[in-house]
Tab-separated table of C-alpha atoms in Angstrom:
chain	number	residue	atom	x	y	z
A	222	UNK	CA	48.348	125.804	28.031
A	223	UNK	CA	45.052	124.059	28.712
A	224	UNK	CA	44.911	121.571	31.516
A	225	UNK	CA	41.899	119.329	31.694
A	226	UNK	CA	40.601	118.000	34.956
A	227	UNK	CA	38.646	114.832	34.484
A	228	UNK	CA	35.872	114.008	36.854
A	229	UNK	CA	36.088	110.332	37.481
A	230	UNK	CA	33.561	109.979	40.267
A	231	UNK	CA	30.947	108.780	37.820
A	232	UNK	CA	33.288	106.185	36.356
A	233	UNK	CA	34.104	104.930	39.818
A	234	UNK	CA	30.520	104.452	40.889
A	235	UNK	CA	29.761	102.594	37.686
A	236	UNK	CA	32.958	100.537	37.868
A	237	UNK	CA	32.845	99.215	41.400
A	238	UNK	CA	29.640	99.012	43.346
A	239	UNK	CA	30.031	100.105	46.959
A	240	UNK	CA	29.468	97.440	49.574
A	241	UNK	CA	26.499	97.959	51.886
A	242	UNK	CA	27.069	100.612	54.555
A	243	UNK	CA	30.310	101.881	52.955
A	244	UNK	CA	30.647	105.627	52.400
A	245	UNK	CA	31.673	106.377	48.806
A	246	UNK	CA	34.625	108.764	48.329
A	247	UNK	CA	32.446	111.546	46.986
A	248	UNK	CA	30.022	111.250	49.957
A	249	UNK	CA	32.588	111.648	52.744
A	250	UNK	CA	31.697	114.515	55.134
A	251	UNK	CA	34.533	116.448	56.726
A	252	UNK	CA	34.170	118.320	60.013
A	253	UNK	CA	35.485	121.858	60.334
A	254	UNK	CA	38.962	120.667	61.348
A	255	UNK	CA	39.300	118.491	58.245
A	256	UNK	CA	38.558	115.337	60.239
A	257	UNK	CA	35.987	112.677	59.328
A	258	UNK	CA	33.828	111.650	62.310
A	259	UNK	CA	32.052	108.619	60.884
A	260	UNK	CA	33.776	105.337	60.125
A	261	UNK	CA	33.776	104.749	56.357
A	262	UNK	CA	32.696	101.136	56.834
A	263	UNK	CA	30.631	101.431	60.012
A	264	UNK	CA	32.999	98.897	61.572
A	265	UNK	CA	36.250	99.192	63.526
A	266	UNK	CA	39.420	98.632	61.482
A	267	UNK	CA	42.008	95.926	61.981
A	268	UNK	CA	45.364	97.360	63.142
A	269	UNK	CA	47.416	94.410	61.854
A	270	UNK	CA	46.005	94.796	58.368
A	271	UNK	CA	46.557	98.520	58.768
A	272	UNK	CA	50.246	97.991	59.395
A	273	UNK	CA	50.478	95.974	56.173
A	274	UNK	CA	48.819	98.761	54.233
A	275	UNK	CA	51.100	101.322	55.873
A	276	UNK	CA	54.328	99.493	55.099
A	277	UNK	CA	53.621	97.830	51.765
A	278	UNK	CA	54.993	99.570	48.701
A	279	UNK	CA	52.070	98.210	46.674
A	280	UNK	CA	49.403	99.504	49.083
A	281	UNK	CA	49.720	102.681	51.161
A	282	UNK	CA	53.487	103.025	50.716
A	283	UNK	CA	53.395	105.458	53.639
A	284	UNK	CA	57.007	104.580	54.456
A	285	UNK	CA	58.042	106.323	51.222
A	286	UNK	CA	57.625	109.545	53.205
A	287	UNK	CA	57.286	108.617	56.896
A	288	UNK	CA	59.174	106.729	59.563
A	289	UNK	CA	58.083	105.274	62.884
A	290	UNK	CA	60.762	104.715	65.526
A	291	UNK	CA	59.446	101.276	66.528
A	292	UNK	CA	59.219	100.007	62.934
A	293	UNK	CA	62.328	98.629	61.314
A	294	UNK	CA	61.309	99.079	57.667
A	295	UNK	CA	63.910	99.369	54.910
A	296	UNK	CA	64.301	102.833	53.394
A	297	UNK	CA	61.786	104.932	55.303
A	298	UNK	CA	61.479	108.416	53.862
A	299	UNK	CA	61.557	111.755	55.669
A	300	UNK	CA	59.461	113.936	53.384
A	301	UNK	CA	56.681	113.739	55.999
A	302	UNK	CA	57.004	113.949	59.796
A	303	UNK	CA	57.892	110.960	61.940
A	304	UNK	CA	54.691	109.162	62.972
A	305	UNK	CA	56.003	107.914	66.325
A	306	UNK	CA	53.292	108.716	68.899
A	307	UNK	CA	50.883	109.993	66.255
A	308	UNK	CA	47.984	108.316	68.135
A	309	UNK	CA	48.542	110.768	70.994
A	310	UNK	CA	48.612	113.799	68.712
A	311	UNK	CA	45.443	113.139	66.712
A	312	UNK	CA	42.131	111.465	67.473
A	313	UNK	CA	40.580	108.874	65.194
A	314	UNK	CA	38.396	111.354	63.293
A	315	UNK	CA	41.371	113.552	62.510
A	316	UNK	CA	43.547	110.620	61.438
A	317	UNK	CA	40.737	109.449	59.141
A	318	UNK	CA	40.480	112.919	57.636
A	319	UNK	CA	44.251	113.076	57.057
A	320	UNK	CA	44.101	109.762	55.208
A	321	UNK	CA	40.978	110.467	53.162
A	322	UNK	CA	42.179	113.865	51.997
A	323	UNK	CA	45.164	115.299	53.869
A	324	UNK	CA	44.669	118.681	52.196
A	325	UNK	CA	41.561	119.280	54.316
A	326	UNK	CA	43.823	119.241	57.396
A	327	UNK	CA	47.113	120.504	55.986
A	328	UNK	CA	46.403	122.991	53.237
A	329	UNK	CA	48.676	122.475	50.258
A	330	UNK	CA	50.502	119.479	51.724
A	331	UNK	CA	52.477	117.149	49.441
A	332	UNK	CA	50.814	114.139	51.110
A	333	UNK	CA	48.391	112.440	48.678
A	334	UNK	CA	44.695	111.933	49.470
A	335	UNK	CA	43.984	108.219	49.756
A	336	UNK	CA	40.192	108.165	49.447
A	337	UNK	CA	39.519	110.685	46.777
A	338	UNK	CA	38.449	110.246	43.167
A	339	UNK	CA	38.099	113.617	41.537
A	340	UNK	CA	39.708	116.994	41.036
A	341	UNK	CA	42.923	115.536	39.580
A	342	UNK	CA	44.938	117.021	36.733
A	343	UNK	CA	45.786	114.409	34.080
A	344	UNK	CA	45.032	111.416	36.302
A	345	UNK	CA	46.769	108.275	35.083
A	346	UNK	CA	46.142	104.566	35.045
A	347	UNK	CA	48.238	103.637	38.118
A	348	UNK	CA	51.955	103.948	37.213
A	349	UNK	CA	51.636	103.211	33.496
A	350	UNK	CA	51.861	106.845	32.398
A	351	UNK	CA	48.681	106.287	30.366
A	352	UNK	CA	45.382	108.089	30.934
A	353	UNK	CA	43.023	106.866	33.624
A	354	UNK	CA	40.261	104.528	32.470
A	355	UNK	CA	37.182	102.900	33.987
A	356	UNK	CA	39.263	101.014	36.525
A	357	UNK	CA	40.172	104.291	38.275
A	358	UNK	CA	39.411	104.282	42.003
A	359	UNK	CA	40.770	105.716	45.251
A	360	UNK	CA	44.317	104.767	46.327
A	361	UNK	CA	42.947	102.748	49.247
A	362	UNK	CA	39.553	101.140	49.908
A	363	UNK	CA	37.263	102.245	52.757
A	364	UNK	CA	38.257	99.138	54.662
A	365	UNK	CA	41.967	99.771	54.198
A	366	UNK	CA	41.537	103.362	55.401
A	367	UNK	CA	39.808	102.132	58.565
A	368	UNK	CA	42.566	99.553	59.086
A	369	UNK	CA	45.286	102.216	58.852
A	370	UNK	CA	43.335	104.525	61.191
A	371	UNK	CA	43.148	101.648	63.680
A	372	UNK	CA	46.886	101.018	63.315
A	373	UNK	CA	47.893	104.670	63.716
A	374	UNK	CA	45.666	104.947	66.809
A	375	UNK	CA	47.843	102.305	68.494
A	376	UNK	CA	50.946	104.474	68.078
A	377	UNK	CA	51.117	106.013	71.553
A	378	UNK	CA	54.177	106.957	73.516
B	33	UNK	CA	41.894	124.628	62.775
B	34	UNK	CA	43.749	124.444	59.474
B	35	UNK	CA	47.495	124.290	59.285
B	36	UNK	CA	48.752	126.590	56.601
B	37	UNK	CA	51.413	125.310	54.273
B	38	UNK	CA	53.538	128.365	54.802
B	39	UNK	CA	54.627	127.205	58.225
B	40	UNK	CA	55.278	123.764	56.785
B	41	UNK	CA	57.356	125.171	53.967
B	42	UNK	CA	59.329	127.171	56.485
B	43	UNK	CA	59.888	124.035	58.543
B	44	UNK	CA	61.081	122.128	55.487
B	45	UNK	CA	63.322	124.981	54.417
B	46	UNK	CA	64.825	125.065	57.884
B	47	UNK	CA	65.411	121.342	57.834
B	48	UNK	CA	67.295	121.435	54.549
B	49	UNK	CA	70.518	123.202	55.551
B	50	UNK	CA	71.283	120.574	58.215
B	51	UNK	CA	70.410	117.656	55.979
B	52	UNK	CA	72.053	119.363	53.066
B	53	UNK	CA	75.235	119.846	55.015
B	54	UNK	CA	75.335	116.164	55.845
B	55	UNK	CA	74.156	114.820	52.524
B	56	UNK	CA	74.632	117.259	49.674
B	57	UNK	CA	78.353	117.258	50.238
B	58	UNK	CA	81.058	119.825	49.606
B	59	UNK	CA	83.036	117.656	47.180
B	60	UNK	CA	84.522	119.305	44.115
B	61	UNK	CA	83.802	117.980	40.654
B	62	UNK	CA	86.868	117.888	38.427
B	63	UNK	CA	86.700	115.605	35.395
B	64	UNK	CA	89.870	113.834	34.194
B	65	UNK	CA	91.833	115.976	36.634
B	66	UNK	CA	91.383	118.984	34.339
B	67	UNK	CA	87.788	120.042	33.634
B	68	UNK	CA	86.519	121.991	36.647
B	69	UNK	CA	82.745	121.934	36.869
B	70	UNK	CA	80.738	124.431	38.913
B	71	UNK	CA	78.218	122.400	40.923
B	72	UNK	CA	76.892	125.046	43.331
B	73	UNK	CA	75.853	128.574	42.392
B	74	UNK	CA	73.813	131.510	43.573
B	75	UNK	CA	70.256	131.260	42.261
B	76	UNK	CA	69.351	133.413	39.263
B	77	UNK	CA	67.064	136.384	39.935
B	78	UNK	CA	64.212	134.757	37.990
B	79	UNK	CA	64.013	132.026	40.649
B	80	UNK	CA	62.508	134.639	42.979
B	81	UNK	CA	64.080	133.087	46.053
B	82	UNK	CA	62.627	129.608	45.399
B	83	UNK	CA	66.038	128.049	46.126
B	84	UNK	CA	68.687	129.321	48.522
B	85	UNK	CA	71.463	127.633	46.573
B	86	UNK	CA	71.416	125.931	43.181
B	87	UNK	CA	73.065	122.502	43.249
B	88	UNK	CA	73.875	119.858	40.706
B	89	UNK	CA	72.374	116.391	41.188
B	90	UNK	CA	75.982	115.182	41.431
B	91	UNK	CA	76.101	116.350	45.067
B	92	UNK	CA	73.209	114.072	46.010
B	93	UNK	CA	74.822	110.892	44.768
B	94	UNK	CA	77.164	108.678	46.794
B	95	UNK	CA	80.953	108.809	46.503
B	96	UNK	CA	81.223	105.828	44.154
B	97	UNK	CA	78.705	107.231	41.705
B	98	UNK	CA	80.356	110.642	41.933
B	99	UNK	CA	83.771	109.138	41.203
B	100	UNK	CA	82.526	107.413	38.041
B	101	UNK	CA	81.797	110.804	36.531
B	102	UNK	CA	85.236	112.148	37.392
B	103	UNK	CA	87.126	109.956	34.931
B	104	UNK	CA	86.098	109.313	31.335
B	105	UNK	CA	87.388	105.737	31.510
B	106	UNK	CA	85.039	105.026	34.421
B	107	UNK	CA	82.079	106.938	32.991
B	108	UNK	CA	79.936	104.473	30.998
B	109	UNK	CA	78.164	107.433	29.405
B	110	UNK	CA	81.349	108.225	27.482
B	111	UNK	CA	80.851	105.045	25.439
B	112	UNK	CA	77.647	106.613	24.164
B	113	UNK	CA	79.482	109.849	23.400
B	114	UNK	CA	82.097	107.857	21.467
B	115	UNK	CA	79.371	106.099	19.494
B	116	UNK	CA	77.943	109.570	18.865
B	117	UNK	CA	81.307	110.711	17.478
B	118	UNK	CA	81.298	107.838	15.015
B	119	UNK	CA	77.811	108.782	13.839
B	120	UNK	CA	79.028	112.384	13.511
B	121	UNK	CA	81.702	111.276	11.085
B	122	UNK	CA	79.577	108.871	9.045
B	123	UNK	CA	77.710	109.949	5.904
B	124	UNK	CA	73.970	109.317	5.959
B	125	UNK	CA	70.920	110.065	3.820
B	126	UNK	CA	70.401	110.810	0.149
B	127	UNK	CA	72.892	113.712	0.122
B	128	UNK	CA	75.726	111.422	1.231
B	129	UNK	CA	76.888	113.894	3.856
B	130	UNK	CA	77.994	113.479	7.461
B	131	UNK	CA	77.628	116.001	10.284
B	132	UNK	CA	81.385	116.500	10.048
B	133	UNK	CA	81.160	117.531	6.379
B	134	UNK	CA	79.365	120.715	7.413
B	135	UNK	CA	80.412	121.225	11.034
B	136	UNK	CA	84.010	119.925	11.090
B	137	UNK	CA	85.531	119.232	14.465
B	138	UNK	CA	82.791	119.287	17.147
B	139	UNK	CA	85.359	120.390	19.744
B	140	UNK	CA	85.184	123.740	17.971
B	141	UNK	CA	81.813	123.913	16.224
B	142	UNK	CA	79.740	122.412	19.043
B	143	UNK	CA	81.483	124.037	21.993
B	144	UNK	CA	78.934	125.901	24.127
B	145	UNK	CA	75.920	124.557	22.235
B	146	UNK	CA	74.533	122.403	25.018
B	147	UNK	CA	74.906	125.238	27.544
B	148	UNK	CA	72.620	127.549	25.561
B	149	UNK	CA	69.779	125.189	24.573
B	150	UNK	CA	66.788	125.046	24.326
B	151	UNK	CA	66.946	128.183	22.212
B	152	UNK	CA	64.403	130.189	20.221
B	153	UNK	CA	65.035	129.658	16.523
B	154	UNK	CA	64.170	132.606	14.285
B	155	UNK	CA	63.847	130.599	11.095
B	156	UNK	CA	61.702	127.858	12.575
B	157	UNK	CA	59.803	130.416	14.629
B	158	UNK	CA	59.820	128.175	17.682
B	159	UNK	CA	61.853	126.970	20.645
B	160	UNK	CA	64.264	124.218	19.695
B	161	UNK	CA	66.181	121.594	21.648
B	162	UNK	CA	69.553	120.178	20.580
B	163	UNK	CA	67.807	117.032	19.356
B	164	UNK	CA	65.410	119.073	17.239
B	165	UNK	CA	68.346	120.917	15.658
B	166	UNK	CA	70.064	117.615	14.896
B	167	UNK	CA	66.913	116.342	13.215
B	168	UNK	CA	66.574	119.572	11.255
B	169	UNK	CA	70.022	118.893	9.757
B	170	UNK	CA	69.108	115.299	9.019
B	171	UNK	CA	65.817	115.976	7.286
B	172	UNK	CA	66.598	119.304	5.580
B	173	UNK	CA	70.300	119.021	4.731
B	174	UNK	CA	71.198	115.334	4.648
B	175	UNK	CA	68.100	113.746	3.186
B	176	UNK	CA	68.000	111.391	6.155
B	177	UNK	CA	65.186	110.372	8.442
B	178	UNK	CA	64.626	112.110	11.735
B	179	UNK	CA	65.872	110.178	14.733
B	180	UNK	CA	63.352	109.062	17.322
B	181	UNK	CA	63.311	111.458	20.271
B	182	UNK	CA	65.562	110.487	23.216
B	183	UNK	CA	66.384	107.123	21.620
B	184	UNK	CA	69.679	105.451	20.549
B	185	UNK	CA	71.456	107.634	17.990
B	186	UNK	CA	69.823	110.890	19.090
B	187	UNK	CA	70.993	110.403	22.677
B	188	UNK	CA	74.497	109.265	21.713
B	189	UNK	CA	75.090	112.261	19.459
B	190	UNK	CA	73.569	114.594	22.050
B	191	UNK	CA	75.945	113.143	24.664
B	192	UNK	CA	78.895	113.781	22.372
B	193	UNK	CA	77.725	117.359	21.733
B	194	UNK	CA	77.154	117.921	25.469
B	195	UNK	CA	80.658	116.681	26.261
B	196	UNK	CA	82.079	119.547	24.151
B	197	UNK	CA	80.600	122.010	26.674
B	198	UNK	CA	81.633	120.302	29.888
B	199	UNK	CA	82.444	122.854	32.555
B	200	UNK	CA	80.783	125.712	30.683
B	201	UNK	CA	77.999	127.477	32.611
B	202	UNK	CA	74.353	126.904	31.730
B	203	UNK	CA	73.251	130.079	30.014
B	204	UNK	CA	69.855	129.943	28.333
B	205	UNK	CA	67.896	132.940	27.056
B	206	UNK	CA	64.488	133.216	28.675
B	207	UNK	CA	63.468	136.664	27.495
B	208	UNK	CA	62.171	137.999	24.157
B	209	UNK	CA	60.637	135.312	21.957
B	210	UNK	CA	61.654	132.597	24.472
B	211	UNK	CA	59.551	134.170	27.234
B	212	UNK	CA	56.188	132.529	26.454
B	213	UNK	CA	57.850	129.097	26.315
B	214	UNK	CA	59.542	129.767	29.647
B	215	UNK	CA	56.229	130.822	31.215
B	216	UNK	CA	54.550	127.683	29.946
B	217	UNK	CA	57.383	125.536	31.321
B	218	UNK	CA	57.106	127.278	34.661
B	219	UNK	CA	53.391	126.594	34.825
B	220	UNK	CA	54.006	122.890	34.156
B	221	UNK	CA	56.740	122.813	36.821
B	222	UNK	CA	54.327	123.981	39.499
B	223	UNK	CA	51.271	121.963	38.387
B	224	UNK	CA	50.345	119.125	40.723
B	225	UNK	CA	49.726	116.265	38.298
B	226	UNK	CA	48.223	112.841	38.757
B	227	UNK	CA	46.438	110.975	41.472
B	228	UNK	CA	49.267	111.745	43.910
B	229	UNK	CA	48.921	115.463	43.134
B	230	UNK	CA	52.631	116.201	43.097
B	231	UNK	CA	54.409	118.856	41.064
B	232	UNK	CA	58.088	118.972	40.166
B	233	UNK	CA	58.381	121.545	42.949
B	234	UNK	CA	56.780	119.196	45.524
B	235	UNK	CA	59.810	116.946	45.243
B	236	UNK	CA	62.667	119.038	43.846
B	237	UNK	CA	62.031	122.446	45.421
B	238	UNK	CA	60.307	121.699	48.751
B	239	UNK	CA	62.012	118.396	49.511
B	240	UNK	CA	65.481	118.213	47.969
B	241	UNK	CA	67.889	116.734	50.481
B	242	UNK	CA	65.110	114.543	51.898
B	243	UNK	CA	64.624	110.846	51.280
B	244	UNK	CA	61.588	109.597	49.398
B	245	UNK	CA	61.867	105.934	50.154
B	246	UNK	CA	65.343	104.888	48.952
B	247	UNK	CA	65.828	107.954	46.780
B	248	UNK	CA	67.800	110.966	47.915
B	249	UNK	CA	65.944	113.854	46.308
B	250	UNK	CA	68.032	116.345	44.355
B	251	UNK	CA	66.887	119.615	42.843
B	252	UNK	CA	66.129	117.832	39.567
B	253	UNK	CA	68.627	119.958	37.629
B	254	UNK	CA	69.402	119.063	34.014
B	255	UNK	CA	72.941	120.424	33.574
B	256	UNK	CA	74.131	116.785	33.563
B	257	UNK	CA	72.069	115.434	30.672
B	258	UNK	CA	72.191	113.101	28.882
B	259	UNK	CA	72.650	111.068	32.055
B	260	UNK	CA	73.960	107.554	32.340
B	261	UNK	CA	71.763	105.894	34.963
B	262	UNK	CA	73.054	102.871	36.835
B	263	UNK	CA	69.438	101.846	37.325
B	264	UNK	CA	68.713	101.198	33.645
B	265	UNK	CA	72.341	101.040	32.458
B	266	UNK	CA	71.967	103.460	29.572
B	267	UNK	CA	72.051	107.104	28.614
B	268	UNK	CA	68.790	108.885	29.430
B	269	UNK	CA	67.417	112.035	27.837
B	270	UNK	CA	65.873	114.963	29.677
B	271	UNK	CA	62.371	114.306	28.356
B	272	UNK	CA	62.491	110.639	29.311
B	273	UNK	CA	63.415	111.684	32.838
B	274	UNK	CA	60.531	114.173	32.951
B	275	UNK	CA	58.217	111.443	31.718
B	276	UNK	CA	59.353	109.036	34.434
B	277	UNK	CA	58.900	111.616	37.172
B	278	UNK	CA	55.388	112.542	36.005
B	279	UNK	CA	54.473	108.862	35.638
B	280	UNK	CA	55.481	108.398	39.276
B	281	UNK	CA	52.732	110.801	40.325
B	282	UNK	CA	50.206	108.348	38.802
B	283	UNK	CA	49.547	110.818	36.023
B	284	UNK	CA	48.928	110.634	32.301
B	285	UNK	CA	52.340	111.795	31.086
B	286	UNK	CA	53.432	113.930	28.144
B	287	UNK	CA	55.661	112.422	25.452
B	288	UNK	CA	59.355	113.011	24.731
B	289	UNK	CA	59.555	115.717	22.080
B	290	UNK	CA	56.150	117.203	23.004
B	291	UNK	CA	55.627	120.969	23.190
B	292	UNK	CA	55.071	120.605	26.940
B	293	UNK	CA	58.435	118.938	27.551
B	294	UNK	CA	60.299	121.338	25.236
B	295	UNK	CA	58.940	124.265	27.280
B	296	UNK	CA	59.623	122.466	30.564
B	297	UNK	CA	63.202	121.781	29.441
B	298	UNK	CA	63.838	125.505	28.962
B	299	UNK	CA	62.347	126.325	32.348
B	300	UNK	CA	64.231	123.607	34.260
B	301	UNK	CA	67.472	124.474	32.435
B	302	UNK	CA	66.995	128.091	33.524
B	303	UNK	CA	66.690	126.998	37.166
B	304	UNK	CA	70.260	125.736	36.826
B	305	UNK	CA	71.679	128.933	35.325
B	306	UNK	CA	75.411	129.041	36.064
B	307	UNK	CA	75.866	125.343	36.861
B	308	UNK	CA	78.545	123.690	34.740
B	309	UNK	CA	77.522	121.328	31.954
B	310	UNK	CA	78.348	117.726	32.943
B	311	UNK	CA	76.787	115.639	30.160
B	312	UNK	CA	77.146	112.757	29.977
B	313	UNK	CA	76.836	112.572	33.755
B	314	UNK	CA	76.437	109.497	35.976
B	315	UNK	CA	73.486	109.076	38.347
B	316	UNK	CA	71.672	106.162	39.937
């Protein structure tokens, strides 16, 4: 069977111009631990917005796989580890790397990469089941990634 | 430092027995107080140790949902099977024949069919599902139109045919001419599709027993198909289920009846070798 991997980076750049000072998904530099040292926006994120992204089904939907002891969200999943105290375990660069492309930190993990636009097999148009089109972009924006990093950094025990 | 998946897989595998013991229960499935259905078996050799125990999706559902499948009067899927029986007995097409005219009583002629499909068909020279065989009869012997894959009549008649095999062990051939189809299905099973980059195995092999949001992940076995789902209140075909799962990875899916899904059906069926046929089963 032939599987085709579409490269959508080009489509993305054409489709949505990057705001000034924002690192595009295909330009992100990882350090040797799979972390990302530089902020994607050049600005600190907003932890409150980050919590919204974390818990909203329409945005990060992180609670599909994770739980946090202090958060009383309905139906948290347990496919991924509990994130209680995750701000003690990882520094900001590492958390950013895990969000951008978790596979650079955890080889082969089932956790999706949230700021990644190429290398997919049969990428779709969101949850329609149809093929991806020009509107294809990363799961979260640079700003949303920074917001979630800021939120996770507050999770200390 | 990179964390290798192997240690993660080991951690997940270790976590499963405890969760499994709590969640994938030890209940016994007996339908109508008489049909005993095997819902846990030793994995077949061709699984190469991928699963420590093979379990029906029935074990991952709550007691109420489980009970609905244990009595035909409470199983809404049986209404579909009854409708399928009516279609079986009704003449259709230019030849004016019904299924019953050639096959008689399905309790005899269709017993064991569902347990052995998909099957390589010598004459057609390809792998065929039960629905493809039904359509072969319609177009070649009855002068009737093929039914749409996984829709209305096709699913109702398939449910009726499946019900004739309830309790019989899944036993599909994966060697000889079926082998290339099986290999292709296996490749699809382990391919990480879509923007979420998840394969069937990501959810149903590495994480069964775990919760993904509100869903208690099963092994994604298909011994229970067609399945009446409480969520959409109708009978669902295997390929429609595959399509939904692939769609949920934000992928461009394959279509019901496609070569990909026919091959995947054989492979997934073979993962459940020895489980009892339950169709029409009840799930959420």
